[in-house]
mmCIF file of C-alpha atoms in Angstrom:
data_model
loop_
_atom_site.group_PDB
_atom_site.id
_atom_site.type_symbol
_atom_site.label_atom_id
_atom_site.label_comp_id
_atom_site.label_asym_id
_atom_site.label_seq_id
_atom_site.Cartn_x
_atom_site.Cartn_y
_atom_site.Cartn_z
ATOM 1 C CA GLY A 767 -132.729 -5.858 79.025
ATOM 2 C CA ILE A 768 -133.795 -2.962 76.824
ATOM 3 C CA VAL A 769 -135.262 0.101 78.516
ATOM 4 C CA TYR A 770 -137.281 2.484 76.371
ATOM 5 C CA ASP A 771 -137.399 6.168 77.173
ATOM 6 C CA GLU A 772 -141.011 7.203 77.732
ATOM 7 C CA ASP A 773 -140.168 10.672 76.332
ATOM 8 C CA TYR A 774 -138.974 9.306 72.966
ATOM 9 C CA ALA A 775 -142.313 9.770 71.199
ATOM 10 C CA ASP A 776 -143.080 13.111 72.879
ATOM 11 C CA LYS A 777 -142.932 15.871 70.258
ATOM 12 C CA ASN A 778 -142.649 18.494 72.990
ATOM 13 C CA TRP A 779 -139.628 16.819 74.589
ATOM 14 C CA GLU A 780 -136.744 19.068 75.541
ATOM 15 C CA PRO A 781 -133.364 18.106 76.993
ATOM 16 C CA LEU A 782 -132.815 18.632 80.690
ATOM 17 C CA PRO A 783 -130.944 21.816 81.589
ATOM 18 C CA ILE A 784 -127.323 21.398 82.603
ATOM 19 C CA GLU A 785 -128.048 22.167 86.269
ATOM 20 C CA ALA A 786 -130.722 19.405 86.350
ATOM 21 C CA LYS A 787 -128.107 16.821 85.362
ATOM 22 C CA THR A 788 -126.023 17.886 88.341
ATOM 23 C CA VAL A 789 -129.003 17.437 90.678
ATOM 24 C CA TYR A 790 -129.703 13.991 89.174
ATOM 25 C CA LEU A 791 -126.114 12.817 89.666
ATOM 26 C CA THR A 792 -126.126 14.205 93.198
ATOM 27 C CA ALA A 793 -129.301 12.228 93.949
ATOM 28 C CA GLN A 794 -127.683 9.069 92.572
ATOM 29 C CA ARG A 795 -124.631 9.545 94.771
ATOM 30 C CA ARG A 796 -126.841 10.319 97.746
ATOM 31 C CA ASP A 797 -128.825 7.088 97.330
ATOM 32 C CA ALA A 798 -125.579 5.108 97.007
ATOM 33 C CA ASP A 799 -124.169 6.843 100.100
ATOM 34 C CA VAL A 800 -127.316 6.067 102.092
ATOM 35 C CA LEU A 801 -127.132 2.373 101.220
ATOM 36 C CA SER A 802 -123.413 2.303 102.002
ATOM 37 C CA LEU A 803 -124.141 3.912 105.365
ATOM 38 C CA LEU A 804 -126.813 1.350 106.135
ATOM 39 C CA VAL A 805 -124.523 -1.528 105.191
ATOM 40 C CA SER A 806 -121.758 -0.073 107.379
ATOM 41 C CA ILE A 807 -124.015 -0.280 110.422
ATOM 42 C CA TYR A 808 -123.780 -4.059 110.266
ATOM 43 C CA GLU A 809 -120.629 -6.118 110.557
ATOM 44 C CA THR A 810 -120.713 -7.588 107.043
ATOM 45 C CA LYS A 811 -122.777 -7.467 103.864
ATOM 46 C CA ASP A 812 -124.238 -10.888 104.709
ATOM 47 C CA VAL A 813 -125.470 -9.659 108.090
ATOM 48 C CA PHE A 814 -127.138 -6.679 106.407
ATOM 49 C CA VAL A 815 -128.849 -8.905 103.831
ATOM 50 C CA GLN A 816 -130.056 -11.236 106.595
ATOM 51 C CA GLU A 817 -131.527 -8.272 108.453
ATOM 52 C CA PHE A 818 -133.213 -7.119 105.247
ATOM 53 C CA GLU A 819 -134.662 -10.622 104.773
ATOM 54 C CA ARG A 820 -136.063 -10.557 108.303
ATOM 55 C CA HIS A 821 -137.543 -7.122 107.770
ATOM 56 C CA LEU A 822 -139.027 -8.161 104.408
ATOM 57 C CA ALA A 823 -140.680 -11.213 105.964
ATOM 58 C CA GLN A 824 -142.320 -9.064 108.632
ATOM 59 C CA ARG A 825 -143.516 -6.582 106.039
ATOM 60 C CA LEU A 826 -144.998 -9.321 103.852
ATOM 61 C CA LEU A 827 -146.723 -10.935 106.817
ATOM 62 C CA ALA A 828 -148.369 -7.594 107.540
ATOM 63 C CA CYS A 829 -149.500 -6.999 103.940
ATOM 64 C CA THR A 830 -153.229 -6.824 103.322
ATOM 65 C CA GLU A 831 -154.775 -8.170 100.128
ATOM 66 C CA TYR A 832 -151.374 -9.576 99.119
ATOM 67 C CA GLY A 833 -150.127 -6.136 98.065
ATOM 68 C CA ALA A 834 -146.324 -6.191 97.882
ATOM 69 C CA GLU A 835 -145.501 -3.617 95.195
ATOM 70 C CA ARG A 836 -143.227 -1.557 97.438
ATOM 71 C CA GLU A 837 -141.441 -4.659 98.725
ATOM 72 C CA ILE A 838 -140.820 -5.800 95.127
ATOM 73 C CA ARG A 839 -139.190 -2.439 94.320
ATOM 74 C CA GLN A 840 -137.014 -2.664 97.425
ATOM 75 C CA VAL A 841 -135.794 -6.151 96.500
ATOM 76 C CA GLU A 842 -134.984 -5.021 92.948
ATOM 77 C CA MET A 843 -132.960 -2.122 94.340
ATOM 78 C CA MET A 844 -131.065 -4.479 96.665
ATOM 79 C CA LYS A 845 -130.332 -6.845 93.761
ATOM 80 C CA LEU A 846 -128.627 -4.024 91.894
ATOM 81 C CA ARG A 847 -126.268 -3.569 94.828
ATOM 82 C CA PHE A 848 -125.715 -7.151 96.007
ATOM 83 C CA GLY A 849 -126.608 -9.289 92.988
ATOM 84 C CA ASP A 850 -129.430 -11.758 92.320
ATOM 85 C CA ARG A 851 -127.871 -14.644 94.215
ATOM 86 C CA ALA A 852 -127.731 -12.762 97.521
ATOM 87 C CA LEU A 853 -131.461 -11.978 97.272
ATOM 88 C CA GLU A 854 -132.700 -15.460 96.251
ATOM 89 C CA LYS A 855 -134.454 -15.970 99.585
ATOM 90 C CA CYS A 856 -136.300 -12.676 99.177
ATOM 91 C CA GLU A 857 -137.383 -13.683 95.669
ATOM 92 C CA VAL A 858 -138.910 -16.893 97.024
ATOM 93 C CA MET A 859 -140.821 -14.940 99.679
ATOM 94 C CA LEU A 860 -142.246 -12.594 97.051
ATOM 95 C CA LYS A 861 -143.162 -15.601 94.884
ATOM 96 C CA ASP A 862 -144.988 -17.149 97.865
ATOM 97 C CA VAL A 863 -147.104 -14.000 98.219
ATOM 98 C CA ALA A 864 -148.029 -14.013 94.519
ATOM 99 C CA GLU A 865 -148.875 -17.731 94.602
ATOM 100 C CA SER A 866 -150.912 -17.242 97.797
ATOM 101 C CA LYS A 867 -152.992 -14.601 96.041
ATOM 102 C CA ARG A 868 -153.799 -16.999 93.187
ATOM 103 C CA THR A 869 -154.665 -19.763 95.657
ATOM 104 C CA ASP A 870 -156.888 -17.415 97.642
ATOM 105 C CA GLN A 871 -158.774 -16.445 94.490
ATOM 106 C CA HIS A 872 -159.354 -20.141 93.727
ATOM 107 C CA VAL A 873 -160.616 -20.756 97.266
ATOM 108 C CA ALA A 874 -162.966 -17.767 96.999
ATOM 109 C CA GLU A 875 -164.403 -19.011 93.691
ATOM 110 C CA THR A 876 -164.838 -22.555 95.007
ATOM 111 C CA SER A 877 -166.514 -21.266 98.170
ATOM 112 C CA GLN A 878 -168.909 -19.204 96.114
ATOM 113 C CA GLU A 879 -169.843 -22.266 94.034
ATOM 114 C CA LYS A 880 -170.480 -24.256 97.213
ATOM 115 C CA ARG A 881 -172.254 -21.269 98.804
ATOM 116 C CA TRP A 882 -169.856 -21.266 101.731
ATOM 117 C CA ASP A 883 -168.959 -18.160 103.674
ATOM 118 C CA MET A 884 -165.163 -17.896 103.477
ATOM 119 C CA PRO A 885 -163.820 -14.884 105.431
ATOM 120 C CA LEU A 886 -160.340 -16.405 105.728
ATOM 121 C CA HIS A 887 -157.350 -15.293 103.636
ATOM 122 C CA ALA A 888 -154.103 -17.227 104.031
ATOM 123 C CA LEU A 889 -150.481 -16.502 103.248
ATOM 124 C CA ILE A 890 -148.904 -19.823 102.276
ATOM 125 C CA VAL A 891 -145.147 -19.904 102.690
ATOM 126 C CA SER A 892 -142.223 -22.205 101.985
ATOM 127 C CA ARG A 893 -140.874 -23.230 105.371
ATOM 128 C CA GLN A 894 -137.186 -23.410 104.472
ATOM 129 C CA PHE A 895 -137.123 -19.830 103.097
ATOM 130 C CA TRP A 896 -138.917 -18.072 105.952
ATOM 131 C CA SER A 897 -137.733 -17.665 109.527
ATOM 132 C CA SER A 898 -139.313 -20.088 111.992
ATOM 133 C CA ALA A 899 -142.783 -19.038 113.060
ATOM 134 C CA PRO A 900 -143.749 -19.003 116.744
ATOM 135 C CA ARG A 901 -146.271 -21.532 117.993
ATOM 136 C CA GLU A 902 -149.095 -20.990 120.463
ATOM 137 C CA GLN A 903 -150.563 -23.921 122.348
ATOM 138 C CA PHE A 904 -154.337 -23.411 122.647
ATOM 139 C CA ALA A 905 -157.555 -24.853 121.272
ATOM 140 C CA MET A 906 -158.903 -22.913 118.316
ATOM 141 C CA PRO A 907 -162.627 -22.067 118.741
ATOM 142 C CA ARG A 908 -164.776 -24.494 116.785
ATOM 143 C CA GLU A 909 -166.262 -21.737 114.586
ATOM 144 C CA MET A 910 -162.804 -20.607 113.506
ATOM 145 C CA ALA A 911 -161.384 -24.126 113.211
ATOM 146 C CA ASP A 912 -164.209 -25.088 110.826
ATOM 147 C CA ILE A 913 -163.262 -22.219 108.509
ATOM 148 C CA GLN A 914 -159.605 -23.255 108.582
ATOM 149 C CA ASN A 915 -160.506 -26.851 107.758
ATOM 150 C CA LYS A 916 -162.622 -25.800 104.773
ATOM 151 C CA TYR A 917 -159.808 -23.641 103.436
ATOM 152 C CA ALA A 918 -157.237 -26.403 103.903
ATOM 153 C CA GLY A 919 -159.526 -28.925 102.182
ATOM 154 C CA MET A 920 -159.908 -26.751 99.096
ATOM 155 C CA TYR A 921 -156.158 -26.112 99.012
ATOM 156 C CA GLU A 922 -155.356 -29.819 99.158
ATOM 157 C CA VAL A 923 -157.755 -30.486 96.263
ATOM 158 C CA LEU A 924 -155.992 -27.792 94.267
ATOM 159 C CA LYS A 925 -152.514 -29.081 95.187
ATOM 160 C CA PRO A 926 -152.629 -32.827 95.925
ATOM 161 C CA ALA A 927 -149.839 -34.325 98.048
ATOM 162 C CA ARG A 928 -149.466 -31.019 99.864
ATOM 163 C CA LYS A 929 -151.001 -29.883 103.116
ATOM 164 C CA LEU A 930 -151.308 -26.821 105.297
ATOM 165 C CA GLU A 931 -150.042 -26.460 108.832
ATOM 166 C CA TRP A 932 -151.456 -23.350 110.458
ATOM 167 C CA ARG A 933 -149.364 -20.848 112.419
ATOM 168 C CA ASP A 934 -152.085 -19.200 114.461
ATOM 169 C CA ALA A 935 -149.654 -16.974 116.378
ATOM 170 C CA LEU A 936 -149.167 -14.910 113.201
ATOM 171 C CA GLY A 937 -152.810 -14.726 112.228
ATOM 172 C CA SER A 938 -155.409 -12.069 112.962
ATOM 173 C CA VAL A 939 -159.188 -12.057 113.064
ATOM 174 C CA THR A 940 -161.678 -9.183 112.933
ATOM 175 C CA LEU A 941 -164.534 -9.752 115.371
ATOM 176 C CA GLN A 942 -167.916 -8.033 115.314
ATOM 177 C CA ILE A 943 -168.800 -8.152 119.029
ATOM 178 C CA GLU A 944 -172.536 -7.715 119.600
ATOM 179 C CA LEU A 945 -173.124 -6.381 123.107
ATOM 180 C CA ALA A 946 -176.363 -5.293 124.770
ATOM 181 C CA ASP A 947 -175.945 -1.593 123.972
ATOM 182 C CA ARG A 948 -173.368 -1.543 121.193
ATOM 183 C CA THR A 949 -171.527 -3.458 118.494
ATOM 184 C CA VAL A 950 -167.744 -3.274 118.564
ATOM 185 C CA SER A 951 -165.297 -4.250 115.806
ATOM 186 C CA VAL A 952 -161.911 -5.431 117.086
ATOM 187 C CA SER A 953 -158.899 -6.930 115.324
ATOM 188 C CA ALA A 954 -157.235 -9.554 117.532
ATOM 189 C CA LYS A 955 -155.024 -12.606 117.456
ATOM 190 C CA PRO A 956 -156.831 -15.961 117.239
ATOM 191 C CA SER A 957 -155.742 -16.814 120.796
ATOM 192 C CA GLN A 958 -157.220 -13.521 122.029
ATOM 193 C CA ALA A 959 -160.449 -14.191 120.150
ATOM 194 C CA ALA A 960 -160.599 -17.622 121.790
ATOM 195 C CA VAL A 961 -161.092 -15.898 125.151
ATOM 196 C CA LEU A 962 -164.357 -14.271 124.055
ATOM 197 C CA PHE A 963 -165.637 -17.425 122.398
ATOM 198 C CA ALA A 964 -165.102 -19.219 125.721
ATOM 199 C CA LEU A 965 -166.694 -16.443 127.803
ATOM 200 C CA GLN A 966 -169.866 -16.327 125.701
ATOM 201 C CA GLU A 967 -170.725 -19.829 126.945
ATOM 202 C CA THR A 968 -171.198 -18.764 130.563
ATOM 203 C CA PRO A 969 -171.983 -15.506 132.430
ATOM 204 C CA ALA A 970 -168.718 -15.521 134.376
ATOM 205 C CA MET A 971 -165.679 -17.746 134.306
ATOM 206 C CA ALA A 972 -162.714 -18.333 136.577
ATOM 207 C CA LEU A 973 -159.244 -18.232 135.074
ATOM 208 C CA ALA A 974 -158.650 -21.931 135.760
ATOM 209 C CA GLU A 975 -161.825 -22.888 133.878
ATOM 210 C CA LEU A 976 -160.976 -20.547 131.020
ATOM 211 C CA ALA A 977 -157.516 -22.099 130.682
ATOM 212 C CA GLN A 978 -159.096 -25.552 130.660
ATOM 213 C CA LYS A 979 -161.522 -24.589 127.885
ATOM 214 C CA MET A 980 -158.720 -23.011 125.851
ATOM 215 C CA GLU A 981 -156.446 -26.002 126.542
ATOM 216 C CA CYS A 982 -153.584 -23.755 127.581
ATOM 217 C CA SER A 983 -151.754 -22.626 130.693
ATOM 218 C CA GLU A 984 -153.322 -20.108 133.080
ATOM 219 C CA GLU A 985 -150.478 -17.666 132.365
ATOM 220 C CA PHE A 986 -151.195 -17.845 128.635
ATOM 221 C CA ALA A 987 -154.939 -17.360 129.155
ATOM 222 C CA LEU A 988 -154.429 -14.424 131.532
ATOM 223 C CA SER A 989 -152.175 -12.617 129.058
ATOM 224 C CA ARG A 990 -154.961 -12.923 126.449
ATOM 225 C CA VAL A 991 -157.633 -11.786 128.905
ATOM 226 C CA ARG A 992 -155.650 -8.596 129.546
ATOM 227 C CA PHE A 993 -156.117 -7.662 125.874
ATOM 228 C CA TRP A 994 -159.878 -7.438 126.467
ATOM 229 C CA LEU A 995 -159.582 -5.867 129.918
ATOM 230 C CA ALA A 996 -157.643 -2.974 128.361
ATOM 231 C CA ARG A 997 -160.460 -2.423 125.831
ATOM 232 C CA GLY A 998 -163.326 -2.537 128.332
ATOM 233 C CA ILE A 999 -164.866 -5.621 126.719
ATOM 234 C CA VAL A 1000 -164.133 -7.886 129.698
ATOM 235 C CA ARG A 1001 -163.885 -7.064 133.400
ATOM 236 C CA GLU A 1002 -162.688 -8.832 136.510
ATOM 237 C CA ILE A 1003 -165.587 -9.250 138.959
ATOM 238 C CA ASP A 1004 -163.590 -11.203 141.537
ATOM 239 C CA ALA A 1005 -160.032 -12.437 141.902
ATOM 240 C CA ASN A 1006 -159.289 -14.136 138.558
ATOM 241 C CA VAL A 1007 -162.984 -14.301 137.641
ATOM 242 C CA PHE A 1008 -164.041 -12.558 134.441
ATOM 243 C CA GLU A 1009 -167.166 -11.638 132.504
ATOM 244 C CA VAL A 1010 -168.092 -9.772 129.337
ATOM 245 C CA VAL A 1011 -169.143 -6.132 129.849
ATOM 246 C CA GLU A 1012 -172.530 -6.020 128.163
ATOM 247 C CA THR A 1013 -173.218 -2.330 128.878
ATOM 248 C CA ASP A 1014 -171.021 0.612 129.709
ATOM 249 C CA SER A 1015 -172.775 1.217 133.023
ATOM 250 C CA SER A 1016 -173.688 -2.243 134.312
ATOM 251 C CA GLY A 1017 -173.012 -5.904 133.650
ATOM 252 C CA ASP A 1018 -175.484 -8.442 132.321
ATOM 253 C CA ASP A 1019 -175.634 -12.166 132.720
ATOM 254 C CA ALA A 1020 -175.796 -12.528 128.951
ATOM 255 C CA ALA A 1021 -172.579 -12.984 127.064
ATOM 256 C CA ALA A 1022 -171.547 -11.280 123.854
ATOM 257 C CA GLY A 1023 -172.260 -12.781 120.494
ATOM 258 C CA MET A 1024 -169.317 -12.861 118.094
ATOM 259 C CA LEU A 1025 -169.009 -13.226 114.385
ATOM 260 C CA PRO A 1026 -165.587 -13.799 112.800
ATOM 261 C CA ALA A 1027 -166.034 -11.100 110.163
ATOM 262 C CA ALA A 1028 -162.704 -11.612 108.481
ATOM 263 C CA GLY A 1029 -159.366 -13.106 109.216
ATOM 264 C CA ARG A 1030 -155.857 -13.613 108.048
ATOM 265 C CA GLY A 1031 -154.854 -17.088 109.044
ATOM 266 C CA GLY A 1032 -151.539 -18.816 109.315
ATOM 267 C CA ALA A 1033 -151.241 -21.234 106.428
ATOM 268 C CA GLY A 1034 -149.127 -24.239 105.644
ATOM 269 C CA SER A 1035 -145.999 -24.456 103.605
ATOM 270 C CA ASP A 1036 -146.032 -25.377 99.956
ATOM 271 C CA GLN A 1037 -144.161 -28.707 100.257
ATOM 272 C CA ASP A 1038 -144.505 -32.426 99.693
ATOM 273 C CA ASP A 1039 -146.060 -34.702 102.309
ATOM 274 C CA ASP A 1040 -142.758 -36.277 103.334
ATOM 275 C CA ASP A 1041 -141.470 -32.910 104.591
ATOM 276 C CA GLU A 1042 -142.574 -31.200 107.752
ATOM 277 C CA ASP A 1043 -144.887 -28.443 106.571
ATOM 278 C CA SER A 1044 -145.185 -25.123 108.230
ATOM 279 C CA GLY A 1045 -146.603 -21.707 107.476
ATOM 280 C CA ALA A 1046 -147.424 -18.305 108.596
ATOM 281 C CA GLY A 1047 -150.381 -16.008 108.615
ATOM 282 C CA ALA A 1048 -150.291 -12.385 107.865
ATOM 283 C CA ALA A 1049 -150.619 -10.466 111.002
ATOM 284 C CA GLY A 1050 -152.491 -7.209 111.184
ATOM 285 C CA ALA A 1051 -150.779 -3.935 112.113
ATOM 286 C CA SER A 1052 -150.253 -3.442 115.827
ATOM 287 C CA ASN A 1053 -152.714 -1.198 117.650
ATOM 288 C CA ALA A 1054 -149.797 0.713 119.184
ATOM 289 C CA ARG A 1055 -147.278 2.345 116.838
ATOM 290 C CA ALA A 1056 -144.587 1.808 119.445
ATOM 291 C CA GLU A 1057 -145.191 -1.934 119.254
ATOM 292 C CA ALA A 1058 -145.245 -1.754 115.450
ATOM 293 C CA LEU A 1059 -141.768 -0.238 115.472
ATOM 294 C CA ARG A 1060 -140.386 -3.049 117.609
ATOM 295 C CA MET A 1061 -139.443 -5.019 114.474
ATOM 296 C CA HIS A 1062 -136.903 -2.285 113.671
ATOM 297 C CA PHE A 1063 -135.072 -2.355 117.003
ATOM 298 C CA ASN A 1064 -132.173 -4.367 115.569
ATOM 299 C CA PHE A 1065 -131.504 -1.495 113.186
ATOM 300 C CA VAL A 1066 -131.659 1.093 116.004
ATOM 301 C CA GLU A 1067 -129.389 -1.112 118.096
ATOM 302 C CA GLY A 1068 -126.832 -1.397 115.271
ATOM 303 C CA MET A 1069 -127.010 2.354 114.701
ATOM 304 C CA LEU A 1070 -126.267 3.170 118.351
ATOM 305 C CA ARG A 1071 -123.528 0.550 118.542
ATOM 306 C CA ASN A 1072 -121.695 2.005 115.543
ATOM 307 C CA PHE A 1073 -122.324 5.729 116.006
ATOM 308 C CA GLY A 1074 -122.696 5.975 119.770
ATOM 309 C CA PRO A 1075 -125.398 8.011 121.594
ATOM 310 C CA LEU A 1076 -127.770 9.806 119.184
ATOM 311 C CA PRO A 1077 -130.625 12.308 119.544
ATOM 312 C CA LEU A 1078 -134.154 11.432 118.511
ATOM 313 C CA ASP A 1079 -134.094 13.533 115.333
ATOM 314 C CA ARG A 1080 -130.944 11.794 114.045
ATOM 315 C CA ILE A 1081 -132.437 8.348 114.685
ATOM 316 C CA LEU A 1082 -135.656 9.429 112.962
ATOM 317 C CA SER A 1083 -133.717 10.705 109.940
ATOM 318 C CA MET A 1084 -131.799 7.442 109.541
ATOM 319 C CA LEU A 1085 -134.959 5.356 109.964
ATOM 320 C CA GLY A 1086 -136.555 7.442 107.227
ATOM 321 C CA MET A 1087 -133.691 6.558 104.869
ATOM 322 C CA PHE A 1088 -133.902 2.855 105.679
ATOM 323 C CA LEU A 1089 -137.700 2.638 105.759
ATOM 324 C CA PRO A 1090 -139.094 5.038 103.142
ATOM 325 C CA GLY A 1091 -142.897 5.053 103.205
ATOM 326 C CA GLU A 1092 -143.217 4.042 106.867
ATOM 327 C CA ASN A 1093 -144.286 7.603 107.763
ATOM 328 C CA THR A 1094 -142.910 7.262 111.264
ATOM 329 C CA THR A 1095 -143.423 10.497 113.197
ATOM 330 C CA ALA A 1096 -141.213 11.921 115.925
ATOM 331 C CA GLU A 1097 -143.937 11.108 118.450
ATOM 332 C CA ASP A 1098 -144.156 7.501 117.220
ATOM 333 C CA LEU A 1099 -140.404 7.110 117.576
ATOM 334 C CA ARG A 1100 -140.323 8.837 120.973
ATOM 335 C CA SER A 1101 -142.967 6.398 122.285
ATOM 336 C CA PHE A 1102 -141.039 3.447 120.870
ATOM 337 C CA LEU A 1103 -137.716 4.567 122.374
ATOM 338 C CA ALA A 1104 -139.472 5.172 125.703
ATOM 339 C CA LEU A 1105 -140.774 1.601 125.547
ATOM 340 C CA MET A 1106 -137.262 0.293 124.872
ATOM 341 C CA THR A 1107 -136.009 2.375 127.813
ATOM 342 C CA ARG A 1108 -138.633 0.875 130.123
ATOM 343 C CA GLU A 1109 -137.569 -2.567 128.960
ATOM 344 C CA ASP A 1110 -134.002 -1.658 130.004
ATOM 345 C CA LYS A 1111 -132.618 -1.895 126.476
ATOM 346 C CA LEU A 1112 -131.837 1.818 126.073
ATOM 347 C CA GLU A 1113 -130.882 4.716 128.284
ATOM 348 C CA LEU A 1114 -131.778 8.388 127.790
ATOM 349 C CA ALA A 1115 -129.311 10.973 129.114
ATOM 350 C CA GLY A 1116 -128.949 14.585 128.082
ATOM 351 C CA GLY A 1117 -131.336 14.136 125.170
ATOM 352 C CA LEU A 1118 -129.259 11.284 123.729
ATOM 353 C CA TYR A 1119 -130.267 7.633 123.473
ATOM 354 C CA LYS A 1120 -127.623 4.983 124.061
ATOM 355 C CA LEU A 1121 -127.484 1.227 124.594
ATOM 356 C CA LYS A 1122 -127.579 -0.106 128.155
#
């Protein structure tokens, strides 16, 4: 296509000095060298592109308000290096985000006409172009399920012969938790929110009863309870018996009241009825930066496999080249690498990190 120089109509335009041209060419070579270095970390170009696709999917799932401007620029840059055909899957993912935004606007307008409260925003994806989404077996709280059903109904009116299949494991919900002495806002997974919706029905509840209400295993329910234990919203008053902490100093028999203030829900794929539909919901950013960096471990692993043991500052520098705009600090990375060490994936010796 034709590219117009923005300086063409500027009467005060002056040519760049000779030394500036040298800096520009050096920057071009540097960018090419960085990409070549990143590609060399993986076995083949295809493996690198697949890793980029996985990373892009995670970034898009974490986008708020369907903002994907940076991801679009990254895909365009990759297309210059690898060609349009290699990035077709990425193009479909970006198209899904744009289409989801238009659908969400339609749902919002329809809800306003019907005077419905619609705090849900869904990312609707094409199953065959996104990696398989995890499933969680539990009963969605009625209040949240009603919102999902309304959204799905409006979508199916807009696009007949298509349906949504929710992927709740990738969704998030913001809860306004009204306690006796305070109101707390918490972003949680739907399965974690289900714990509080169950606990508000009774002063205290045993784990077995909670699992029965959530229609899940006790192990699954306990892992979700721990989310609230860590935040001081729930406490264990006896062995595997839990209650909501109404006040900081003492417990009440009353349970917390919860309002699903806003949520990003897993939504169904944009396909015909005779195909198995699936979808994903945009997940919110992790509360712990170390956990947020987990999605990049494959890159760190490939780096250490190809270059051998590396110090923290070298790993941080290479992550900065691969993930511009992430703003990962040395402390963030140190916490993440410590987590990987505790999980027996890395080893730290003499200030160098290496694979186990």
